[in-house]
Short mmCIF file of C-alpha atoms in Angstrom, two decimals:
data_model
loop_
_atom_site.label_atom_id
_atom_site.label_comp_id
_atom_site.label_asym_id
_atom_site.label_seq_id
_atom_site.Cartn_x
_atom_site.Cartn_y
_atom_site.Cartn_z
CA UNK M 1 75.41 60.18 121.88
CA UNK M 2 76.71 62.01 118.83
CA UNK M 3 74.47 63.94 116.52
CA UNK M 4 75.86 64.81 113.10
CA UNK M 5 75.01 67.99 111.30
CA UNK M 6 76.36 69.26 108.04
CA UNK M 7 76.37 72.69 106.52
CA UNK M 8 77.88 74.19 103.39
CA UNK M 9 80.07 77.26 103.08
CA UNK M 10 80.86 78.73 99.70
CA UNK M 11 81.65 81.92 97.84
CA UNK M 12 80.25 82.77 94.40
CA UNK M 13 83.63 82.38 92.74
CA UNK M 14 85.38 79.98 95.05
CA UNK M 15 85.43 76.33 96.00
CA UNK M 16 82.62 75.04 98.17
CA UNK M 17 83.49 73.37 101.44
CA UNK M 18 81.29 71.45 103.80
CA UNK M 19 81.73 71.35 107.55
CA UNK M 20 80.48 68.58 109.77
CA UNK M 21 79.73 69.15 113.43
CA UNK M 22 79.54 67.08 116.58
CA UNK M 23 76.95 67.73 119.28
CA UNK M 24 77.65 67.45 123.00
CA UNK M 25 75.42 67.73 126.08
CA UNK M 26 73.85 71.14 126.45
CA UNK M 27 74.96 71.52 130.07
CA UNK M 28 78.34 71.76 131.74
CA UNK M 29 79.27 70.37 135.17
CA UNK M 30 77.66 72.11 138.13
CA UNK M 31 79.76 74.73 139.85
CA UNK M 32 81.39 76.17 136.73
CA UNK M 33 80.96 79.79 135.74
CA UNK M 34 80.44 78.94 132.08
CA UNK M 35 76.96 79.05 130.60
CA UNK M 36 75.43 76.34 128.49
CA UNK M 37 75.81 76.51 124.72
CA UNK M 38 74.08 74.59 121.95
CA UNK M 39 76.66 71.80 122.00
CA UNK M 40 77.59 72.11 118.32
CA UNK M 41 81.28 71.72 117.51
CA UNK M 42 83.02 71.98 114.15
CA UNK M 43 84.42 68.52 113.46
CA UNK M 44 85.83 68.73 109.94
CA UNK M 45 86.02 70.91 106.84
CA UNK M 46 85.80 69.14 103.47
CA UNK M 47 86.31 70.52 100.00
CA UNK M 48 83.22 69.28 98.15
CA UNK M 49 83.40 71.31 94.95
CA UNK M 50 86.13 73.23 93.17
CA UNK M 51 85.37 74.84 89.77
CA UNK M 52 89.03 74.54 88.79
CA UNK M 53 89.08 70.79 89.56
CA UNK M 54 85.48 69.58 89.09
CA UNK M 55 86.44 65.91 88.84
CA UNK M 56 89.10 65.84 91.55
CA UNK M 57 88.08 66.20 95.16
CA UNK M 58 90.32 65.53 98.18
CA UNK M 59 89.79 62.20 99.91
CA UNK M 60 90.55 63.71 103.32
CA UNK M 61 89.24 66.83 105.08
CA UNK M 62 91.10 70.11 104.81
CA UNK M 63 91.07 70.31 108.60
CA UNK M 64 89.80 68.08 111.38
CA UNK M 65 89.05 68.74 115.06
CA UNK M 66 88.51 66.43 118.02
CA UNK M 67 87.00 67.25 121.40
CA UNK M 68 86.77 65.98 124.94
CA UNK M 69 83.50 64.59 126.27
CA UNK M 70 82.81 68.08 127.66
CA UNK M 71 83.21 69.70 124.26
CA UNK M 72 86.67 71.18 124.79
CA UNK M 73 88.95 71.32 121.77
CA UNK M 74 91.45 68.47 122.15
CA UNK M 75 93.37 68.36 118.86
CA UNK M 76 93.65 69.98 115.43
CA UNK M 77 94.73 68.03 112.34
CA UNK M 78 95.78 69.45 108.99
CA UNK M 79 94.88 68.09 105.55
CA UNK M 80 97.72 65.55 105.69
CA UNK M 81 96.22 64.03 108.84
CA UNK M 82 99.06 65.36 110.99
CA UNK M 83 98.14 66.64 114.43
CA UNK M 84 99.36 70.22 114.54
CA UNK M 85 97.88 71.32 117.88
CA UNK M 86 97.03 69.52 121.10
CA UNK M 87 95.30 70.70 124.29
CA UNK M 88 94.84 69.31 127.81
CA UNK M 89 92.24 70.50 130.32
CA UNK M 90 91.64 70.44 134.06
CA UNK M 91 89.27 67.57 134.83
CA UNK M 92 87.72 69.52 137.71
CA UNK M 93 87.26 72.86 135.92
CA UNK M 94 85.56 72.67 132.54
CA UNK M 95 87.21 74.73 129.85
CA UNK M 96 90.37 75.44 131.85
CA UNK M 97 93.34 74.64 129.62
CA UNK M 98 96.33 73.32 131.58
CA UNK M 99 98.64 72.42 128.68
CA UNK M 100 99.03 72.78 124.93
CA UNK M 101 101.63 71.98 122.30
CA UNK M 102 102.43 72.36 118.61
CA UNK M 103 103.54 69.48 116.40
CA UNK M 104 107.06 68.42 117.32
CA UNK M 105 107.36 71.01 120.10
CA UNK M 106 107.46 70.56 123.89
CA UNK M 107 104.28 71.04 125.86
CA UNK M 108 103.64 74.32 127.67
CA UNK M 109 101.81 73.92 130.98
CA UNK M 110 99.74 76.29 133.13
CA UNK M 111 98.85 76.44 136.82
CA UNK M 112 95.98 78.46 138.29
CA UNK M 113 94.89 79.93 141.60
CA UNK M 114 91.50 79.32 143.23
CA UNK M 115 89.91 82.15 141.25
CA UNK M 116 90.99 80.73 137.89
CA UNK M 117 93.87 83.12 137.21
CA UNK M 118 97.10 81.78 135.71
CA UNK M 119 99.88 81.77 138.31
CA UNK M 120 102.57 79.89 136.40
CA UNK M 121 103.46 79.09 132.81
CA UNK M 122 106.06 76.36 132.31
CA UNK M 123 107.80 76.18 128.94
CA UNK M 124 110.34 73.34 128.67
CA UNK M 125 113.53 74.46 126.92
CA UNK M 126 112.36 78.06 127.26
CA UNK M 127 111.41 80.74 129.74
CA UNK M 128 109.00 79.97 132.56
CA UNK M 129 106.79 82.70 134.02
CA UNK M 130 105.20 83.37 137.41
CA UNK M 131 102.23 85.70 137.83
CA UNK M 132 101.28 87.45 141.08
CA UNK M 133 98.10 89.48 141.32
CA UNK M 134 97.33 92.53 143.43
CA UNK M 135 94.28 94.75 143.54
CA UNK M 136 95.43 96.84 140.56
CA UNK M 137 98.67 95.25 139.46
CA UNK M 138 100.20 92.09 138.04
CA UNK M 139 103.81 91.06 138.73
CA UNK M 140 105.42 88.89 136.06
CA UNK M 141 108.72 87.14 136.85
CA UNK M 142 110.52 84.87 134.41
CA UNK M 143 112.96 82.04 135.11
CA UNK M 144 115.90 84.44 134.62
CA UNK M 145 114.44 86.36 137.59
CA UNK M 146 113.54 89.32 135.40
CA UNK M 147 110.57 91.19 136.81
CA UNK M 148 107.90 93.33 135.16
CA UNK M 149 104.96 95.00 136.90
CA UNK M 150 101.75 96.04 135.16
CA UNK M 151 99.55 98.61 136.91
CA UNK M 152 95.93 98.82 135.83
CA UNK M 153 92.96 101.15 136.14
CA UNK M 154 89.32 100.71 135.23
CA UNK M 155 86.89 97.85 135.61
CA UNK M 156 85.70 94.99 133.43
CA UNK M 157 86.19 95.58 129.73
CA UNK M 158 87.59 99.05 130.38
CA UNK M 159 90.52 97.86 132.50
CA UNK M 160 93.74 99.15 130.95
CA UNK M 161 97.47 98.97 131.76
CA UNK M 162 98.40 102.53 132.73
CA UNK M 163 101.95 101.95 133.97
CA UNK M 164 104.59 99.33 133.21
CA UNK M 165 107.78 98.79 135.20
CA UNK M 166 110.26 97.04 132.93
CA UNK M 167 112.93 94.54 133.91
CA UNK M 168 115.66 97.19 133.70
CA UNK M 169 113.81 99.51 136.09
CA UNK M 170 112.50 101.88 133.43
CA UNK M 171 108.85 102.96 133.51
CA UNK M 172 106.41 103.70 130.68
CA UNK M 173 102.90 105.10 131.10
CA UNK M 174 99.67 105.14 129.09
CA UNK M 175 96.52 107.25 129.45
CA UNK M 176 93.02 106.47 128.17
CA UNK M 177 89.73 108.32 127.75
CA UNK M 178 86.40 107.30 129.27
CA UNK M 179 85.82 104.83 126.43
CA UNK M 180 89.14 103.07 127.05
CA UNK M 181 90.85 104.57 124.00
CA UNK M 182 94.55 105.45 124.16
CA UNK M 183 95.04 109.22 124.38
CA UNK M 184 98.65 109.60 125.59
CA UNK M 185 101.88 107.67 126.15
CA UNK M 186 104.98 108.60 128.13
CA UNK M 187 108.21 106.74 127.40
CA UNK M 188 110.98 105.79 129.82
CA UNK M 189 112.71 109.15 129.27
CA UNK M 190 109.57 111.04 130.29
CA UNK M 191 108.68 112.09 126.75
CA UNK M 192 104.94 112.37 126.21
CA UNK M 193 103.00 111.74 122.98
CA UNK M 194 99.34 112.78 122.83
CA UNK M 195 96.56 111.49 120.56
CA UNK M 196 93.44 113.49 119.69
CA UNK M 197 90.45 111.27 118.96
CA UNK M 198 87.22 111.80 117.04
CA UNK M 199 84.49 111.75 119.65
CA UNK M 200 82.21 109.35 117.76
CA UNK M 201 84.50 107.08 115.75
CA UNK M 202 87.57 107.08 117.98
CA UNK M 203 89.80 107.66 114.96
CA UNK M 204 93.06 109.50 115.64
CA UNK M 205 92.67 113.02 114.25
CA UNK M 206 95.99 114.39 115.51
CA UNK M 207 99.20 113.19 117.11
CA UNK M 208 101.41 115.59 119.05
CA UNK M 209 104.94 114.47 119.82
CA UNK M 210 107.19 115.32 122.78
CA UNK M 211 108.56 118.31 120.84
CA UNK M 212 105.06 119.81 120.46
CA UNK M 213 104.92 119.19 116.72
CA UNK M 214 101.56 117.89 115.49
CA UNK M 215 100.53 115.60 112.64
CA UNK M 216 96.84 115.82 111.65
CA UNK M 217 94.68 113.21 109.91
CA UNK M 218 91.54 113.64 107.80
CA UNK M 219 88.94 110.95 107.05
CA UNK M 220 85.98 110.38 104.76
CA UNK M 221 82.55 109.10 105.80
CA UNK M 222 83.87 105.52 105.56
CA UNK M 223 86.58 106.29 108.13
CA UNK M 224 89.33 105.96 105.53
CA UNK M 225 92.33 108.28 105.80
CA UNK M 226 92.06 111.01 103.15
CA UNK M 227 94.82 113.37 104.25
CA UNK M 228 97.85 113.71 106.50
CA UNK M 229 99.11 117.19 107.33
CA UNK M 230 102.64 117.31 108.69
CA UNK M 231 104.17 119.81 111.16
CA UNK M 232 105.95 121.63 108.31
CA UNK M 233 102.62 122.27 106.58
CA UNK M 234 103.14 119.76 103.79
CA UNK M 235 100.27 117.40 103.07
CA UNK M 236 99.74 113.93 101.62
CA UNK M 237 96.34 112.68 100.45
CA UNK M 238 94.38 109.64 99.36
CA UNK M 239 91.36 109.30 97.08
CA UNK M 240 88.84 106.46 96.91
CA UNK M 241 86.05 105.37 94.57
CA UNK M 242 82.43 104.78 95.58
CA UNK M 243 83.32 101.23 96.66
CA UNK M 244 86.00 102.50 99.02
CA UNK M 245 88.90 101.34 96.85
CA UNK M 246 92.07 103.41 96.78
CA UNK M 247 92.32 105.26 93.45
CA UNK M 248 95.09 107.79 94.07
CA UNK M 249 97.84 108.63 96.53
CA UNK M 250 99.64 111.96 96.54
CA UNK M 251 102.83 112.20 98.58
CA UNK M 252 103.90 115.23 100.59
CA UNK M 253 106.22 116.11 97.70
CA UNK M 254 103.25 116.27 95.30
CA UNK M 255 103.89 113.03 93.41
CA UNK M 256 100.71 111.09 92.61
CA UNK M 257 100.28 107.34 92.14
CA UNK M 258 96.98 106.15 90.62
CA UNK M 259 95.23 102.78 90.89
CA UNK M 260 92.70 101.30 88.45
CA UNK M 261 90.37 98.30 88.66
CA UNK M 262 89.00 96.23 85.77
CA UNK M 263 86.61 94.20 87.89
CA UNK M 264 84.00 96.37 89.64
CA UNK M 265 83.58 93.66 92.29
CA UNK M 266 87.29 93.25 93.05
CA UNK M 267 89.34 95.05 95.68
CA UNK M 268 92.55 94.22 93.81
CA UNK M 269 94.02 96.85 91.44
CA UNK M 270 94.85 95.84 87.88
CA UNK M 271 96.86 98.94 87.08
CA UNK M 272 99.25 101.20 88.99
CA UNK M 273 100.54 104.40 87.39
CA UNK M 274 103.31 106.29 89.14
CA UNK M 275 104.12 109.99 89.03
CA UNK M 276 106.25 109.60 85.89
CA UNK M 277 103.39 108.01 83.95
CA UNK M 278 104.93 104.54 84.02
CA UNK M 279 102.37 101.78 84.46
CA UNK M 280 102.39 98.37 86.09
CA UNK M 281 99.64 95.89 85.32
CA UNK M 282 98.36 92.93 87.32
CA UNK M 283 95.96 90.09 86.60
CA UNK M 284 94.32 88.13 89.41
CA UNK M 285 92.60 84.80 89.76
CA UNK M 286 89.09 84.43 91.14
CA UNK M 287 90.74 83.59 94.46
CA UNK M 288 92.81 86.77 94.63
CA UNK M 289 96.07 85.16 93.49
CA UNK M 290 98.44 87.14 91.30
CA UNK M 291 98.41 85.51 87.84
CA UNK M 292 100.48 88.01 85.88
CA UNK M 293 102.57 91.08 86.60
CA UNK M 294 103.75 93.41 83.85
CA UNK M 295 106.34 95.96 84.89
CA UNK M 296 106.93 99.42 83.48
CA UNK M 297 109.14 98.06 80.68
CA UNK M 298 106.46 95.64 79.50
CA UNK M 299 108.21 92.62 80.98
CA UNK M 300 105.57 90.09 82.09
CA UNK M 301 105.89 87.40 84.74
CA UNK M 302 103.15 84.78 85.05
CA UNK M 303 102.27 82.60 88.03
CA UNK M 304 100.48 79.28 88.50
CA UNK M 305 99.00 77.76 91.66
CA UNK M 306 97.62 74.45 92.83
CA UNK M 307 94.20 73.94 94.35
CA UNK M 308 95.50 74.86 97.80
CA UNK M 309 96.79 78.25 96.67
CA UNK M 310 100.44 77.21 96.64
CA UNK M 311 102.56 78.70 93.88
CA UNK M 312 103.60 75.91 91.51
CA UNK M 313 105.19 77.78 88.60
CA UNK M 314 106.73 81.12 87.68
CA UNK M 315 107.12 81.92 83.98
CA UNK M 316 109.37 84.81 82.99
CA UNK M 317 110.25 86.25 79.62
CA UNK M 318 112.31 84.20 77.15
CA UNK M 319 110.86 80.93 78.41
CA UNK M 320 112.61 81.05 81.76
CA UNK M 321 110.43 79.10 84.18
CA UNK M 322 110.71 77.59 87.65
CA UNK M 323 108.43 74.93 89.12
CA UNK M 324 107.63 74.07 92.72
CA UNK M 325 106.01 71.05 94.34
CA UNK M 326 104.72 70.44 97.85
CA UNK M 327 104.05 67.57 100.22
CA UNK M 328 100.60 66.88 101.75
CA UNK M 329 101.40 69.26 104.62
CA UNK M 330 101.91 72.11 102.18
CA UNK M 331 105.68 72.27 102.63
CA UNK M 332 107.87 73.05 99.64
CA UNK M 333 109.73 69.83 98.76
CA UNK M 334 111.28 70.63 95.38
CA UNK M 335 112.05 73.43 92.96
CA UNK M 336 113.03 72.87 89.34
CA UNK M 337 114.55 75.52 87.09
CA UNK M 338 114.29 76.03 83.33
CA UNK M 339 117.20 73.62 82.73
CA UNK M 340 115.48 70.87 84.69
CA UNK M 341 117.83 71.15 87.67
CA UNK M 342 116.03 70.23 90.86
CA UNK M 343 116.61 71.33 94.44
CA UNK M 344 114.91 69.23 97.13
CA UNK M 345 113.92 70.05 100.70
CA UNK M 346 113.28 67.89 103.78
CA UNK M 347 111.48 68.70 107.03
CA UNK M 348 111.09 67.46 110.58
CA UNK M 349 107.78 66.50 112.18
CA UNK M 350 107.69 70.03 113.61
CA UNK M 351 107.91 71.50 110.12
CA UNK M 352 111.50 72.73 110.40
CA UNK M 353 113.61 72.64 107.25
CA UNK M 354 116.23 69.98 108.01
CA UNK M 355 117.97 69.41 104.67
CA UNK M 356 118.49 70.98 101.27
CA UNK M 357 119.77 68.83 98.42
CA UNK M 358 121.15 70.82 95.49
CA UNK M 359 120.92 69.69 91.84
CA UNK M 360 124.46 68.26 91.99
CA UNK M 361 123.52 66.10 94.98
CA UNK M 362 125.28 68.18 97.60
CA UNK M 363 123.43 68.11 100.88
CA UNK M 364 123.25 70.79 103.55
CA UNK M 365 121.56 70.08 106.86
CA UNK M 366 120.16 72.05 109.78
CA UNK M 367 119.61 70.71 113.29
CA UNK M 368 117.25 72.33 115.78
CA UNK M 369 116.63 72.29 119.50
CA UNK M 370 113.24 71.41 120.96
CA UNK M 371 112.01 74.99 120.61
CA UNK M 372 112.74 75.05 116.89
CA UNK M 373 115.91 77.14 117.07
CA UNK M 374 118.71 76.13 114.67
CA UNK M 375 121.71 74.80 116.61
CA UNK M 376 123.93 73.66 113.75
CA UNK M 377 124.24 74.12 109.99
CA UNK M 378 126.39 71.77 107.92
CA UNK M 379 127.38 72.58 104.33
CA UNK M 380 130.11 70.92 102.33
CA UNK M 381 131.22 68.92 105.33
CA UNK M 382 131.76 72.05 107.41
CA UNK M 383 129.59 72.83 110.43
CA UNK M 384 128.81 76.02 112.28
CA UNK M 385 126.76 75.95 115.48
CA UNK M 386 124.72 78.25 117.69
CA UNK M 387 123.93 78.26 121.40
CA UNK M 388 121.06 80.01 123.17
CA UNK M 389 120.00 80.98 126.66
CA UNK M 390 116.59 80.26 128.16
CA UNK M 391 115.21 83.49 126.68
CA UNK M 392 116.07 82.30 123.17
CA UNK M 393 118.88 84.82 122.75
CA UNK M 394 121.89 83.59 120.85
CA UNK M 395 124.86 83.47 123.24
CA UNK M 396 127.58 81.74 121.24
CA UNK M 397 128.42 81.19 117.57
CA UNK M 398 130.99 78.58 116.61
CA UNK M 399 132.30 78.78 113.06
CA UNK M 400 133.61 76.05 110.80
CA UNK M 401 137.11 76.42 112.25
CA UNK M 402 136.00 76.05 115.85
CA UNK M 403 136.41 79.74 116.68
CA UNK M 404 133.70 81.26 118.83
CA UNK M 405 131.88 84.55 119.05
CA UNK M 406 129.90 85.25 122.24
CA UNK M 407 127.08 87.65 123.08
CA UNK M 408 125.71 89.23 126.26
CA UNK M 409 122.45 91.09 126.83
CA UNK M 410 120.80 93.43 129.31
CA UNK M 411 117.54 92.60 131.16
CA UNK M 412 115.41 93.84 128.25
CA UNK M 413 117.23 91.76 125.60
CA UNK M 414 119.47 94.47 124.15
CA UNK M 415 122.92 93.35 123.03
CA UNK M 416 125.51 94.79 125.43
CA UNK M 417 128.68 92.90 124.53
CA UNK M 418 129.98 90.90 121.59
CA UNK M 419 133.30 89.11 121.51
CA UNK M 420 134.23 88.38 117.91
CA UNK M 421 135.95 85.39 116.37
CA UNK M 422 139.18 87.41 116.47
CA UNK M 423 138.91 87.87 120.25
CA UNK M 424 138.10 91.57 120.10
CA UNK M 425 135.24 92.78 122.30
CA UNK M 426 132.62 95.35 121.32
CA UNK M 427 130.38 96.90 123.98
CA UNK M 428 127.11 98.78 123.53
CA UNK M 429 125.19 101.24 125.70
CA UNK M 430 121.63 102.51 125.35
CA UNK M 431 119.51 105.35 126.67
CA UNK M 432 116.27 104.86 128.59
CA UNK M 433 114.26 104.58 125.38
CA UNK M 434 116.45 101.81 123.96
CA UNK M 435 118.39 103.87 121.43
CA UNK M 436 122.05 102.98 120.97
CA UNK M 437 124.16 105.77 122.49
CA UNK M 438 127.66 104.31 122.59
CA UNK M 439 129.66 101.58 120.89
CA UNK M 440 133.23 100.89 121.91
#
């Protein structure tokens, strides 16, 4: 039983799209903790009217979605018909996702305990994670045996992480007010930063650093920042119009930049005047795309776009233009300059750039691993390659001559040693906060 419904979504100035929905049973299997919904699922989004292209409408939906019999999202397709996301669910627990993947990428899988909490995340060609739960803590261990512990306080929606033990043994802390808003942080070196909050809005009104110096913030009735007062007494400010649009910014040195708007309904500025009086001008399309930019010298650059918002042409002074074209997936496939010279681009199913063909026919290629990391680049018949560890950190570079440079890291991914192509070794040390303290 499938019931079709259609609705229309449009903006006064923009294209109109229609979405079609699929209906599913109003109840879920007994024993689940999920309540019933109305069974309506978004099935597809179609472009049905475009003022810029009144006689040309796409023959395929902009996006399409499929579902399981229980109404769980199974797959997402883009406007080219390519499946870009996929999901798998536990047959015995409605709504519990056990795997997902992106186009051309390996599938990540999840395991759960009896209470529905994730206990393991398996990422082929990447890091796996294990999760252990205590009364007020979560232990996270990856496949490199690096361990982090999160300590929590509060209940329900007010539960917050108040302490974190990092893989290198360092500890950071956070404090919150009764509403769950951050009010203080202490870094691994024991340095404390405090935040003063407006009682009603929760906006940060002051920030006091470990050295006791305070920065203060002022706001208008729309909760927009109007002033920043620095520890040295200097002040920067912002002004807005009645629509809440930024009209002026004054730096702490007293220099003012002003913004003007031609369209009373637009949030996009058409003029920017700096402290020297120089002006930049912008023109925008009805969709918020930059159509023209005139710099302080009067030099104007114009831009064109296709119906999907992709930039198709750039026109500069003296007739210098470049043109771009795209495939149905929205990937840039060619660029042509003012002399008609064309550069072409090729992609994998995962969307990775795999080849660039220059106007003279020379071809450079890039190969990737399953996680989308480049492992080799070939140009002019010469190849350089890269190797990675499970955490995605580059561990070895091999240049065109076969020489290698290697890299080592600490438990929190900071570079600790690099051996160059010439065989020389450079070592790095850091303080508890991650700042580089020594290089030798």
